[in-house]
PDB file of C-alpha atoms in Angstrom:
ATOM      1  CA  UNK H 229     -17.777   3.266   4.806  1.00 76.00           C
ATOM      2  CA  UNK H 230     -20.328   1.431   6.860  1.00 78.00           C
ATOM      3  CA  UNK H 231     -22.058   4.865   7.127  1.00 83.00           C
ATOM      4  CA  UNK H 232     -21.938   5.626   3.527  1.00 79.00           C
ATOM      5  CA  UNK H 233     -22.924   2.220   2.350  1.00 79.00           C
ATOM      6  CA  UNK H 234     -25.748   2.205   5.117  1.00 83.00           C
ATOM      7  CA  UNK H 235     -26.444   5.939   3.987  1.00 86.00           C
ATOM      8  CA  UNK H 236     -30.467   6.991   2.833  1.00 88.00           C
ATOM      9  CA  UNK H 237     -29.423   9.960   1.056  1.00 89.00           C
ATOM     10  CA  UNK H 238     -26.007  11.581   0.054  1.00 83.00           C
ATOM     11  CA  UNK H 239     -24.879  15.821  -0.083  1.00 86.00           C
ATOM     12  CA  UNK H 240     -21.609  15.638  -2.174  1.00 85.00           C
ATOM     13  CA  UNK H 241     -19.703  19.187  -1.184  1.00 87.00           C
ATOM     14  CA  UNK H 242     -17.283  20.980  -3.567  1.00 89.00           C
ATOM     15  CA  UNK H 243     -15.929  22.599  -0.652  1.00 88.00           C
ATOM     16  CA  UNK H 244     -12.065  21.662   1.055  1.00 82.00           C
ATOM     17  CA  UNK H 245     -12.478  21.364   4.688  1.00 84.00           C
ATOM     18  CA  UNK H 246      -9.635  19.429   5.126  1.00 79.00           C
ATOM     19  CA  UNK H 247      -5.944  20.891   4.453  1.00 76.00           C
ATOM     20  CA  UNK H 248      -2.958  17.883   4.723  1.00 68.00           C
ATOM     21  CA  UNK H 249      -0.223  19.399   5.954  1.00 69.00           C
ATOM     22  CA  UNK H 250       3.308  17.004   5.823  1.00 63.00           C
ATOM     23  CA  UNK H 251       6.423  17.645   8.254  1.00 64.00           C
ATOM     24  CA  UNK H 252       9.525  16.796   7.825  1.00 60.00           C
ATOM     25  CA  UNK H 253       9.550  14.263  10.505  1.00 56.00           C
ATOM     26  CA  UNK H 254       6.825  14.534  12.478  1.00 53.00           C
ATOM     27  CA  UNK H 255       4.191  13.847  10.337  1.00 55.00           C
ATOM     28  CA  UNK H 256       2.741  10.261  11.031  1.00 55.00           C
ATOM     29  CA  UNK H 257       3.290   9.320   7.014  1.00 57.00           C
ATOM     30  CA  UNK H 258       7.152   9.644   7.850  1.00 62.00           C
ATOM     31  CA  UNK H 259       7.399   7.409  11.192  1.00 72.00           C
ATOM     32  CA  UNK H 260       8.635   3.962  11.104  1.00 81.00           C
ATOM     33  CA  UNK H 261       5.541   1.516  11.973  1.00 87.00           C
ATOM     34  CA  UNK H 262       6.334  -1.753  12.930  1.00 87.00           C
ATOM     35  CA  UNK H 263       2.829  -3.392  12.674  1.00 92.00           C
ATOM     36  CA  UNK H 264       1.454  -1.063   9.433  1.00 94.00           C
ATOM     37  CA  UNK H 265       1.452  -3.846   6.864  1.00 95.00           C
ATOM     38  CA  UNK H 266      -1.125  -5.638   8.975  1.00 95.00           C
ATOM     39  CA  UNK H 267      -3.229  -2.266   9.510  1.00 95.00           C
ATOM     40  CA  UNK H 268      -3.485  -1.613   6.152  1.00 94.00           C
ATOM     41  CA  UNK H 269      -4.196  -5.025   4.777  1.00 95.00           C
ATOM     42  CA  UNK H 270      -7.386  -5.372   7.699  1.00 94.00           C
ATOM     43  CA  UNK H 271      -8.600  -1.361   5.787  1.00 92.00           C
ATOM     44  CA  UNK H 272      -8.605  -3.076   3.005  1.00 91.00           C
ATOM     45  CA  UNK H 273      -9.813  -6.687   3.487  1.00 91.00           C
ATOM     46  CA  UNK H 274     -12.538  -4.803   5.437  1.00 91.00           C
ATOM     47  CA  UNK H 275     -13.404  -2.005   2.485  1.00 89.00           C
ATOM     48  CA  UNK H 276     -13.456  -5.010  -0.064  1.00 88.00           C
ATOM     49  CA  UNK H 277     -15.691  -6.890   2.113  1.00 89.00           C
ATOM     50  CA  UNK H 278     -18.570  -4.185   2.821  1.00 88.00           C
ATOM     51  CA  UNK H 279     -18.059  -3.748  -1.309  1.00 86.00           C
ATOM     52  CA  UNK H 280     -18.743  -7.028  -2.067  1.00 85.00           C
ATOM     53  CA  UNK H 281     -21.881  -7.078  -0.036  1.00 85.00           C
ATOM     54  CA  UNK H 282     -23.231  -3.159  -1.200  1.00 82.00           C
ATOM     55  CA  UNK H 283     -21.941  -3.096  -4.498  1.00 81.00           C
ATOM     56  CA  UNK H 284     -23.408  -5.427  -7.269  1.00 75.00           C
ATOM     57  CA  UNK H 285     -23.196  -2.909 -10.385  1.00 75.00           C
ATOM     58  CA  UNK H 286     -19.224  -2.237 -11.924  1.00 76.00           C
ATOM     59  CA  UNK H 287     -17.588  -4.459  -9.068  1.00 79.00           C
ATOM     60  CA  UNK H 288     -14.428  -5.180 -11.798  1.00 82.00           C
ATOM     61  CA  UNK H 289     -13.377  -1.328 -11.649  1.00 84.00           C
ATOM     62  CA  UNK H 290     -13.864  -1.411  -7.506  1.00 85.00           C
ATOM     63  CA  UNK H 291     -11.698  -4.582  -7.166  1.00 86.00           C
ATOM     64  CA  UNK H 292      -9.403  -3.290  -9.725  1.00 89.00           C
ATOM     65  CA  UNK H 293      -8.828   0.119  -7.720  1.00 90.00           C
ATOM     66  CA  UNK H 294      -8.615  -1.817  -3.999  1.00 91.00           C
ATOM     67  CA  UNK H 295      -5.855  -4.052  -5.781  1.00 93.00           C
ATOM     68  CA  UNK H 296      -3.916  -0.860  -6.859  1.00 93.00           C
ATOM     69  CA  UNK H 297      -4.118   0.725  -3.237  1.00 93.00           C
ATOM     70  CA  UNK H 298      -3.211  -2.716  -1.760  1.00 95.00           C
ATOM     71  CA  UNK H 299      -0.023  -2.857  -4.176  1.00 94.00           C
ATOM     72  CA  UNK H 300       0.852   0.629  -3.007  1.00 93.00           C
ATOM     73  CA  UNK H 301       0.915  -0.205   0.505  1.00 94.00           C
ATOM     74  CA  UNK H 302       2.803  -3.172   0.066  1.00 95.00           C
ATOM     75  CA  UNK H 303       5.275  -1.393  -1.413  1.00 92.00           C
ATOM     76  CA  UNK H 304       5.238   1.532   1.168  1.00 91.00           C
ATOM     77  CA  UNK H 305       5.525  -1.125   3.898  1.00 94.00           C
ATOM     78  CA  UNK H 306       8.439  -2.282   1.744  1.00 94.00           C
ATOM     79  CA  UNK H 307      10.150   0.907   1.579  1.00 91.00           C
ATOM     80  CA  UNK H 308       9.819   1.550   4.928  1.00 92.00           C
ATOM     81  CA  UNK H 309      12.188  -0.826   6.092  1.00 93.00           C
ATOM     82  CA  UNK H 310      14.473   1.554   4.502  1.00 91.00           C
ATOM     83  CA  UNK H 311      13.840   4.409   6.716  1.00 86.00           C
ATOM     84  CA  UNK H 312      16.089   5.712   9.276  1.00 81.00           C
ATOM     85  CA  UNK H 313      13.884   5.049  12.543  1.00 84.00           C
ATOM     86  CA  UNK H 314      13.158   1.458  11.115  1.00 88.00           C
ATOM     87  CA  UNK H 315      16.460   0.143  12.841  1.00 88.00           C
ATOM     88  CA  UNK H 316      15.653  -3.137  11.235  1.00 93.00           C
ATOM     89  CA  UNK H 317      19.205  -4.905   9.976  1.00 94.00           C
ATOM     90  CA  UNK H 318      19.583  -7.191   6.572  1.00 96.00           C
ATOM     91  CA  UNK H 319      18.358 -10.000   8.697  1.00 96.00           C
ATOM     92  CA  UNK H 320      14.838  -8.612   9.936  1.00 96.00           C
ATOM     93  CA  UNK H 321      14.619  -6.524   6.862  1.00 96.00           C
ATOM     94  CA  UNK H 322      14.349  -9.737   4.322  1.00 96.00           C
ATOM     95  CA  UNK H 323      12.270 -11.639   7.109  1.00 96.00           C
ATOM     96  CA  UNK H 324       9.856  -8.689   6.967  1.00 96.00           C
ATOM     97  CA  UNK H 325       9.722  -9.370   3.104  1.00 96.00           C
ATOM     98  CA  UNK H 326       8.889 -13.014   3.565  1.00 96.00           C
ATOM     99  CA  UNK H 327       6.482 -12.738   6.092  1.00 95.00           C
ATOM    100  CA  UNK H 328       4.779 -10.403   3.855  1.00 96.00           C
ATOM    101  CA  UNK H 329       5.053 -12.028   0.740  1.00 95.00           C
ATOM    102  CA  UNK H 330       4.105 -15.574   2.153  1.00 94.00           C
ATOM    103  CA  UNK H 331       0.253 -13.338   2.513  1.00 93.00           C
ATOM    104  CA  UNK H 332       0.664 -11.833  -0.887  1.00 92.00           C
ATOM    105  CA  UNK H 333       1.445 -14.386  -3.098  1.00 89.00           C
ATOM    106  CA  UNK H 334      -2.202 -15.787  -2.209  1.00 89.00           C
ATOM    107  CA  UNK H 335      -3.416 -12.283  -3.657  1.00 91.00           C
ATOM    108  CA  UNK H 336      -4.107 -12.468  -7.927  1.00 91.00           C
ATOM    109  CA  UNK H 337      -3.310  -8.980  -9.185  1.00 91.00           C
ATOM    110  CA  UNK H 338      -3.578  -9.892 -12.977  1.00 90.00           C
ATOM    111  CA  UNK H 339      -6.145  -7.630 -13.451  1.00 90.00           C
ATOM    112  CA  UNK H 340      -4.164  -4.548 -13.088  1.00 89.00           C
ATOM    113  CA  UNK H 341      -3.376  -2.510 -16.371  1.00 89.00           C
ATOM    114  CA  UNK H 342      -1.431   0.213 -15.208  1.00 88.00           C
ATOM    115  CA  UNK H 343       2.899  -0.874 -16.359  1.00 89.00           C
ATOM    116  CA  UNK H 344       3.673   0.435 -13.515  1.00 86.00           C
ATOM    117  CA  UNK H 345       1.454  -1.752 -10.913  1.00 88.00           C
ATOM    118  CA  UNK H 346       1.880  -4.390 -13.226  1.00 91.00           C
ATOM    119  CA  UNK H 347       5.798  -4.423 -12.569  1.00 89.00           C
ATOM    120  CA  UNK H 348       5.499  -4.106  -8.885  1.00 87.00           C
ATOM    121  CA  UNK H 349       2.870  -7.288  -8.786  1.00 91.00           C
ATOM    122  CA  UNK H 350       5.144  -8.886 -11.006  1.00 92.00           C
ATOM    123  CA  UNK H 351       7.985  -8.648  -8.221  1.00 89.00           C
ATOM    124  CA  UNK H 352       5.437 -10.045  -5.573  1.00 91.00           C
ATOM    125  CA  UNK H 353       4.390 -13.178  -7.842  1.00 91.00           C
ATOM    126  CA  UNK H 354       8.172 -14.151  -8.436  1.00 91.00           C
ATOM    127  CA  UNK H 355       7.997 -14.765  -4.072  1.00 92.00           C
ATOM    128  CA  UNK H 356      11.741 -13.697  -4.142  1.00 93.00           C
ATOM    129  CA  UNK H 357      12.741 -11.936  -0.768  1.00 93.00           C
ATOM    130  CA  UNK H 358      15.926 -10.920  -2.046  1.00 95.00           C
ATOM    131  CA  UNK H 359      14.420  -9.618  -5.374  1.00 94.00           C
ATOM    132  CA  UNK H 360      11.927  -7.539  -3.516  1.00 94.00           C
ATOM    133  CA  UNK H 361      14.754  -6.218  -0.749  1.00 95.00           C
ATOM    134  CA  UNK H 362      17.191  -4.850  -4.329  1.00 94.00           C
ATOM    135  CA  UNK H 363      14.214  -3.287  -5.676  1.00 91.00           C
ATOM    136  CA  UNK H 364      12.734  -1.796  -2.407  1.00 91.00           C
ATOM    137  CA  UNK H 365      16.035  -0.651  -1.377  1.00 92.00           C
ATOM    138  CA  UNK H 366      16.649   0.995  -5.177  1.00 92.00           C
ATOM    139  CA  UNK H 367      13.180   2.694  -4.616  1.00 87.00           C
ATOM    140  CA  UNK H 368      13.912   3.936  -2.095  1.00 86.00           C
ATOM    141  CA  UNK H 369      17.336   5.418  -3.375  1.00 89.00           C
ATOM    142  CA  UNK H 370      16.093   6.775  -5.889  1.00 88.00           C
ATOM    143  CA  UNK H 371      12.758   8.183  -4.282  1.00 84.00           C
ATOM    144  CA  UNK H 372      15.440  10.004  -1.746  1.00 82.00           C
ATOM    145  CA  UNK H 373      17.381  11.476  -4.419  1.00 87.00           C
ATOM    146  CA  UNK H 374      14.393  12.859  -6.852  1.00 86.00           C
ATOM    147  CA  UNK H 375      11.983  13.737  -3.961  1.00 76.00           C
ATOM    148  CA  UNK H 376      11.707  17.529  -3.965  1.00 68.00           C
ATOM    149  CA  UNK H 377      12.917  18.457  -0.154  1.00 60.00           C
TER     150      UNK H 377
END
């Protein structure tokens, strides 16, 4: 982003040069990572800081969008607790949740429209560890049983 926002000209390329490819279980996306909450919150505390400073036009749509990808990784950190190579028991499972939502609660997602995003951010402002373990585990249920294999 650095690049981009330090960029003097631009050549946008309808071409796909990259193909995604997801295993089973060795894709990276599938593993169990203990420390990915606090990788993905530093992405995006960095992307909304280079923003702030290069963007001055239509910011509201730009924070709106970083809030939405920050609510989705919550929630995938969330869920992966629930994974079988996370051998995380009740106890480390709902201090996960905590640790995370003592960070979150700080964050003010009341501009999101979406019902959806607007539920999830709902869970996070009630600051209930318990709450957010029933409703990550039932995600997670429910994602396992309607996923297409």
């Amino acid at each position: 982003m650095k690049c981009f926002f330090n960029a003097e000209s631009l050549y946008i390329m309808h071409n796909i040069l990259y193909h995604y490819m997801v295993r089973e279980n060795l894709s990276l996306t599938r593993k169990f990572k203990e420390k990915k909450y606090n990788e993905l919150m530093y992405v995006n505390d960095t992307i909304e800081t280079l923003v702030k400073k290069h963007i001055k036009y239509n910011y509201r749509k730009i924070e709106e969008a970083l809030l939405y990808i920050r609510l989705k990784n919550v929630y995938s950190c969330f869920n992966d607790i629930f994974r079988k190579e996370s051998n995380y028991n009740f106890k480390k499972r709902i201090k996960y949740i905590s640790e995370i939502l003592s960070v979150e609660k700080n964050i003010n997602y009341s501009i999101i429209k979406d019902w959806k995003f607007k539920v999830l951010s709902f869970f996070l402002k009630i600051n209930s560890n318990i709450i957010i373990y029933v409703v990550s585990k039932l995600l997670n249920l429910y994602k396992r049983i309607y996923s297409p294999k």
